XYZ file of C-alpha atoms in Angstrom:
383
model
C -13.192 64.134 -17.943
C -16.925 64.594 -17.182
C -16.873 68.047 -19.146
C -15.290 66.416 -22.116
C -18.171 63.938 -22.326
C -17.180 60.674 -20.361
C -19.581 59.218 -18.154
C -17.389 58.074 -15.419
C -18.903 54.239 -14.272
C -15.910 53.138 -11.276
C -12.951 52.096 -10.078
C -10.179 49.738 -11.760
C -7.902 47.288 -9.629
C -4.368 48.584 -8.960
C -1.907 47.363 -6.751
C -1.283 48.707 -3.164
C -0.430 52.636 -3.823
C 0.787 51.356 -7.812
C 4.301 50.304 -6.511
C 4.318 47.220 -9.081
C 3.963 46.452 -11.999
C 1.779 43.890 -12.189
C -1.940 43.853 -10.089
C -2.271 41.603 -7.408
C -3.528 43.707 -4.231
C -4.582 41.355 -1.472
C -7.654 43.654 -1.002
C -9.427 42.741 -4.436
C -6.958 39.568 -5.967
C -5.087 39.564 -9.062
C -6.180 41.223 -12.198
C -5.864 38.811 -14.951
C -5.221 39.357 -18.526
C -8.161 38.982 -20.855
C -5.833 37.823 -23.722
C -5.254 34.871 -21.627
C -6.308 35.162 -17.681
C -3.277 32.616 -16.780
C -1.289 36.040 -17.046
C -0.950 39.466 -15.334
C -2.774 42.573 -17.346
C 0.073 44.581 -15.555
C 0.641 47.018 -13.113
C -0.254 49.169 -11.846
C -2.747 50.515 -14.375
C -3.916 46.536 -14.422
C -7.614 46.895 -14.090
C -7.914 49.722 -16.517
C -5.541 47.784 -19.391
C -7.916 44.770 -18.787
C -11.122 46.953 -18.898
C -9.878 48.181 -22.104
C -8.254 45.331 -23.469
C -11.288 42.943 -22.507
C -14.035 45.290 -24.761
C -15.467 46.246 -21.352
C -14.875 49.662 -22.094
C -13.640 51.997 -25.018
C -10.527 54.059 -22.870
C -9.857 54.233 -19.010
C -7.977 56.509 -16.924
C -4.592 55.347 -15.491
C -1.686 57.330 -14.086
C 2.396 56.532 -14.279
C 5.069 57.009 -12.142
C 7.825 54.439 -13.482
C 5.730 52.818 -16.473
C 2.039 51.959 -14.722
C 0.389 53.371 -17.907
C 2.998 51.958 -20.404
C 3.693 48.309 -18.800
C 0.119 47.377 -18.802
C 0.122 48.809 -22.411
C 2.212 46.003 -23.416
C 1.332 43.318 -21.590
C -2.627 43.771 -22.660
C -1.891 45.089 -26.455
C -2.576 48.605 -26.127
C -1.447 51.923 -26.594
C -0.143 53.779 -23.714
C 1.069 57.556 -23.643
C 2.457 59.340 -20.273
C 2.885 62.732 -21.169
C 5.207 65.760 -20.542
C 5.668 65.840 -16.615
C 3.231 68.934 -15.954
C 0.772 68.623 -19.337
C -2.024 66.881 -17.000
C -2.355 68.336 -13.374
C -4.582 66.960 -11.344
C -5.456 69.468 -9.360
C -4.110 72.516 -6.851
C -1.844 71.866 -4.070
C -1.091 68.041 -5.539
C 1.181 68.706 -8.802
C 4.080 67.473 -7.013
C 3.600 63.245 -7.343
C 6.456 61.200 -6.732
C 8.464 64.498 -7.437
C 6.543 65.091 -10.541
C 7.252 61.453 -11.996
C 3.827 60.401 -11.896
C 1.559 61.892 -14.299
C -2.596 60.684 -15.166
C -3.763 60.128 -18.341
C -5.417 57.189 -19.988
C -5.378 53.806 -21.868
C -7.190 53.617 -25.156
C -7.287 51.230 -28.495
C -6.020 54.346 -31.113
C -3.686 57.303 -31.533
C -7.294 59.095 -32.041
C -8.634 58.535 -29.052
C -5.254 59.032 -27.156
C -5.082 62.753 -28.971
C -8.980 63.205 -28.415
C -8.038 62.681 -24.409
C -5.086 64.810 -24.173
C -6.771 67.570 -26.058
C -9.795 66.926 -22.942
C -6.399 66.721 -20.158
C -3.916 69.321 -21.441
C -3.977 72.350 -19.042
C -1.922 74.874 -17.255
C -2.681 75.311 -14.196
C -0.984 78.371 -12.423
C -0.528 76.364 -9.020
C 1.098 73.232 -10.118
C 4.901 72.169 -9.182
C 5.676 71.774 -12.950
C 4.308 73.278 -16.074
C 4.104 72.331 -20.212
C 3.338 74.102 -22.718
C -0.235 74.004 -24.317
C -0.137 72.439 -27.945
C -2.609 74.923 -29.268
C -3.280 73.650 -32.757
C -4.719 70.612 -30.594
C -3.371 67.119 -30.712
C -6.562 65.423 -32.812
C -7.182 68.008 -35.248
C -3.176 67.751 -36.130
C -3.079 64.451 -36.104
C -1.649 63.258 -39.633
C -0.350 66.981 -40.586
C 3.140 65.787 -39.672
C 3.115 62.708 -42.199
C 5.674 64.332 -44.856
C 7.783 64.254 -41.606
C 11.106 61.896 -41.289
C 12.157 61.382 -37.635
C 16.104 60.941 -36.883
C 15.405 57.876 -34.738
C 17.941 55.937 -32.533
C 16.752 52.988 -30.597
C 18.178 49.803 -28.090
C 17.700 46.429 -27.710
C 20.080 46.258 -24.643
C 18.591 46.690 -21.055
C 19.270 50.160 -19.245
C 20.020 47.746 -15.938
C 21.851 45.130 -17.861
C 19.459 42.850 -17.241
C 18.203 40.398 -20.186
C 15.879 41.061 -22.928
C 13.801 38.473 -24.793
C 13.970 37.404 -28.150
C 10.665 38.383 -28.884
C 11.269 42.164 -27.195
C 14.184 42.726 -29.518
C 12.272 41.249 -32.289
C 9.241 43.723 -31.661
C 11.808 46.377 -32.121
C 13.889 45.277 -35.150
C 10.488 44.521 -37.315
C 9.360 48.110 -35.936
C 13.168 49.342 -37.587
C 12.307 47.750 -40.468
C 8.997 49.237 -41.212
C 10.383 52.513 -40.278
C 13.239 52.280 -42.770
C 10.874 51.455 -45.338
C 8.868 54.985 -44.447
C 12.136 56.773 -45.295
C 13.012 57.471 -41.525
C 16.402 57.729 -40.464
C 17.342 55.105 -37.733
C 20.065 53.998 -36.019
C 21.543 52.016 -32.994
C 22.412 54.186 -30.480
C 21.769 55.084 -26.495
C 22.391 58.472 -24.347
C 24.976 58.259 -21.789
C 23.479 57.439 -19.052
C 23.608 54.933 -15.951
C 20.575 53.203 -15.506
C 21.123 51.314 -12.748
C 21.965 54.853 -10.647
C 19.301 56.084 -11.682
C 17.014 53.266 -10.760
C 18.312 53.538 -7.208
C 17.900 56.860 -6.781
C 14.227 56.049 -8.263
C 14.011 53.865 -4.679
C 15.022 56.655 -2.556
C 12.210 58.728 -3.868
C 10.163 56.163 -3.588
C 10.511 55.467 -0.234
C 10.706 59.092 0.911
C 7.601 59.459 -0.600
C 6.064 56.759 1.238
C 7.212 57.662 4.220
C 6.155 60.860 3.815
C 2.578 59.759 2.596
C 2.080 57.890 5.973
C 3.566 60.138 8.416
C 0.659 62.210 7.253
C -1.678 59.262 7.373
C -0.531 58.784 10.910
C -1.467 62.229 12.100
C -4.838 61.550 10.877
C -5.086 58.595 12.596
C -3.519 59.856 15.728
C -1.755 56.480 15.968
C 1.372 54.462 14.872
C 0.738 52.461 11.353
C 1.681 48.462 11.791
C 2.696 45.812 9.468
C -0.811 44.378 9.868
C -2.070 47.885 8.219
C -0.156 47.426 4.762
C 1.323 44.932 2.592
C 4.849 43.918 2.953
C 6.438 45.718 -0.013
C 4.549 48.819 1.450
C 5.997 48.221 5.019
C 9.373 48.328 3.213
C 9.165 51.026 1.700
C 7.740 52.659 4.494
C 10.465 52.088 6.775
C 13.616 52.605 4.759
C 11.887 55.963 4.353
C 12.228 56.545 7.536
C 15.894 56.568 7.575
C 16.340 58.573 3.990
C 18.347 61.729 4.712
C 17.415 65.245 2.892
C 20.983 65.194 1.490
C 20.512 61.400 0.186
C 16.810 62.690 -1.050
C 18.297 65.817 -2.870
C 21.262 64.216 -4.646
C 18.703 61.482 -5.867
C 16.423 64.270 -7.874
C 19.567 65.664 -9.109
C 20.439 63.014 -10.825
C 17.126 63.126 -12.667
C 18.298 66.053 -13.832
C 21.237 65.013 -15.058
C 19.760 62.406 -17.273
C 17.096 65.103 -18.516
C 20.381 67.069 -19.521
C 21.725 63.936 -21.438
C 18.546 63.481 -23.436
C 17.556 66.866 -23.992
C 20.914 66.710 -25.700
C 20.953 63.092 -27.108
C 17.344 64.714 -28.598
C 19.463 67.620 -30.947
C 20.721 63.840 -32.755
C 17.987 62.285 -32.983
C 14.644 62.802 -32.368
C 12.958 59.944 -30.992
C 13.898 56.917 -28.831
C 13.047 53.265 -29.717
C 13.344 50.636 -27.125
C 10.712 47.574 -26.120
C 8.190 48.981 -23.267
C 9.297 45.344 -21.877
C 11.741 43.318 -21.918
C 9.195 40.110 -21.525
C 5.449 39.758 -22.273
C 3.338 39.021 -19.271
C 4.621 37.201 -16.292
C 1.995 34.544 -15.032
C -0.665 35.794 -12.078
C 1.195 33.223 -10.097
C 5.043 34.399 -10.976
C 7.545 34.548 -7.335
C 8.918 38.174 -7.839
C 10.028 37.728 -4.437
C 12.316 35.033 -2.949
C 11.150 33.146 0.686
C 14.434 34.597 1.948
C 13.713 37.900 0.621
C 9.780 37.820 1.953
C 11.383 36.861 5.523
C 13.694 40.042 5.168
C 10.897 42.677 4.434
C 9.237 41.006 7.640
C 12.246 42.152 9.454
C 13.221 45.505 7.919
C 13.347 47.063 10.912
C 16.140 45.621 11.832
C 18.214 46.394 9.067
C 20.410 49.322 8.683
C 19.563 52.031 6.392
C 22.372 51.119 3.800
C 20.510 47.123 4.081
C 17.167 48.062 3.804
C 17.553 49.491 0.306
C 19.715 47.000 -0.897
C 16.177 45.142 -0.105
C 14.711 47.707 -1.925
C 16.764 46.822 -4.931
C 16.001 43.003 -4.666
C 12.626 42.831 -3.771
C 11.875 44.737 -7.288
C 14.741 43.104 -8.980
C 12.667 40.349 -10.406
C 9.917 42.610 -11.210
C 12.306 45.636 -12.893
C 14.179 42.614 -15.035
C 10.164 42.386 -16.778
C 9.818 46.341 -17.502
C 13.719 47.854 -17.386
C 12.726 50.808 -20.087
C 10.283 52.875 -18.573
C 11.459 54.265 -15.613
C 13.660 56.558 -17.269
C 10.884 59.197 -19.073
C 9.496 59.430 -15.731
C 12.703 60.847 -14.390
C 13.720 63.136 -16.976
C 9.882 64.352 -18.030
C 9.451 63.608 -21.164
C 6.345 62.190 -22.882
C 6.398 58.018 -24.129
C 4.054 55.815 -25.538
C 4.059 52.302 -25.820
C 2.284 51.111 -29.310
C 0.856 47.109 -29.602
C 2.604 46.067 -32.756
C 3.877 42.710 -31.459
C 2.633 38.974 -30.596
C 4.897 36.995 -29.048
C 5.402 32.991 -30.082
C 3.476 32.608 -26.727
C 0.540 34.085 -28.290
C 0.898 37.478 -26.017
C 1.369 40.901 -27.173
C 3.950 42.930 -26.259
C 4.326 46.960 -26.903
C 7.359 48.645 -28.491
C 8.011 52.381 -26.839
C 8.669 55.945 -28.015
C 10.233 58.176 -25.906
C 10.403 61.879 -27.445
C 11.265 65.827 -26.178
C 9.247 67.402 -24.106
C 6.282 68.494 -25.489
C 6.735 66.538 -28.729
C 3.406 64.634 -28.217
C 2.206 65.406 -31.135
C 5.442 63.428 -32.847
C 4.644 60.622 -31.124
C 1.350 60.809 -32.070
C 2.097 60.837 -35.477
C 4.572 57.685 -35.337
C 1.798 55.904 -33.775
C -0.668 56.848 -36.478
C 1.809 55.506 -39.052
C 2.198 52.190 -37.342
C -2.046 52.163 -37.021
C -2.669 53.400 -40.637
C -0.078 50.373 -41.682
C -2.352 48.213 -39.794
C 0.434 47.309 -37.340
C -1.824 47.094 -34.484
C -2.181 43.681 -32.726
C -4.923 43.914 -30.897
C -7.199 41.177 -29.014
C -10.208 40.675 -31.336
């Protein structure tokens, strides 16, 4: 980023280790949201959607492993793009995050800058766990080429977990239809095959594998035994179902990743983009309960619980928090590149993102259904 001309100034809030998807770490407080601080910017890319969304500063880095560039995208009226898994490595011997569902890029105000960045971020690196393609006519000087272009476009108002969507979600999307109808694209109701709710849960198992991998390693360092008093309490729980996460149990979650990247790579020769909200809410309040007493007094006691018990607390300590952001999990999983675009305000006078989801390596088409949106001046944006 420093070689492409950015003068690099700190460090943006996120929550513990970007496990939600809002930004309330008890190290630094909540991050509020500068179009009205009574709500959450989102998570966990929080601090860098409100340093962007606030005027503070023109783009920021953020990274995504379930929607933590995308979320905070819609809650803070922005434009959000986690590329291909593999187009942005950050570096040798670390290509492998969360099983290659997190990816880094950036938040930024236009489909310029988001093609200037990925032009600065696209690389193949010979080392990394997973590799894409470069796009060598670059993203930025392409951008608009593609406008003679109509997209085969299927898109969802219904929740991947069956949980509910607002009016104003749905609404975001069917005034997004319209306008795209009206550009001669070819859209229709329709969604792949697949189960969301298994793959959510198998989303968890990585998860916690991860994390218990990530401290076993911190332990060694230490030369101690981690507590409860070193972490927050989600953290502790996902630390210790970890623990108890066979290699067979890890292995058949990943596989059904690649099932689902199957389904859409094949749900992609009908139709070549995806339409969905990026939430199924705007905001939730700084001061929202995503967790239940009962539940908090469970992840105290997760020890205790069996394997099979402690992620079925897995599964309801985020269930409040998934209901809010049910769409982008899945692009994570299967690799491909989605953006979430800031062409909605709510009746509550928040924005709230709709959100592309395209092949892999088909940046540059979402790109260019971003710039048509922009050029329309379908941007809401905090003035």
């Amino acid at each position: 980023m420093e070689k492409a001309g950015f003068i690099v100034i700190g460090q943006t809030n996120t929550p513990e280790f970007g496990f939600k998807n809002i930004t309330d770490p008890e190290l630094y407080g909540p991050t509020s949201n500068p179009w009205n601080p009574a709500y959450s910017a989102g998570g966990s890319s929080g601090g860098a959607a409100a340093a962007v969304a606030s005027g503070t500063l023109p783009i920021a880095a953020a990274s995504d492993g379930g929607g933590s560039i995308r979320i905070p995208a819609s809650f803070s009226g922005l434009v959000g793009l986690k590329p291909t898994r593999g187009k942005t490595p950050v570096g040798p011997g670390t290509g492998r995050n969360w099983q290659g569902a997190a990816i880094s890029f950036a938040l930024t105000t236009s489909i310029r800058d988001t093609a200037a960045m990925l032009d600065a971020l696209q690389v193949i690196e010979p080392s990394a766990a997973f590799q894409a393609s470069l796009y060598e006519p670059g993203y930025l000087t392409s951008l608009g080429t593609l406008a003679k272009k109509k997209f085969r476009i299927a898109y969802s108002l219904a929740s991947p977990v069956h949980t509910p969507v607002s009016t104003a979600a749905k609404n975001a999307v069917l005034d997004a239809v319209t306008f795209l109808k009206a550009q001669g694209h070819h859209v229709v109701e329709k969604e792949p095959d697949i189960d969301g709710i298994a793959l959510m849960e198998s989303y968890y198992v990585m998860n916690a594998g991860e994390t218990a991998a990530m401290f076993k390693n911190l332990e060694k360092q230490l030369a101690r035994s981690l507590t409860i008093e070193d972490m927050e309490l989600m953290t502790w729980t996902l630390f210790n179902a970890g623990k108890h996460i066979s290699a067979a149990d890890y292995s058949n979650s990943l596989a059904l990743w690649d099932q689902a990247a199957e389904k859409m790579a094949a749900f992609n020769q009908e139709y070549d983009l995806y339409l969905t909200p990026t939430t199924a809410t705007t905001a939730p309040k700084i001061a929202a309960e995503l967790q239940t007493p009962e539940q908090i007094q469970q992840m105290k006691q997760v020890e205790k619980l069996s394997s099979k018990e402690q992620m079925q607390l897995i599964w309801d300590m985020f269930e409040k928090s998934l209901a809010l952001s049910p769409f982008t999990q899945q692009a994570n999983l299967t690799g491909q590149p989605a953006i979430s675009l800031p062409t909605h305000i709510a009746e509550n006078g928040l924005p709230l993102g709709i959100h592309f989801t395209a092949p892999k390596n088909r940046e540059e088409w979402l790109l260019e259904i971003g710039l048509e949106f922009e050029q329309a001046r379908l941007f809401k944006m905090r003035e």
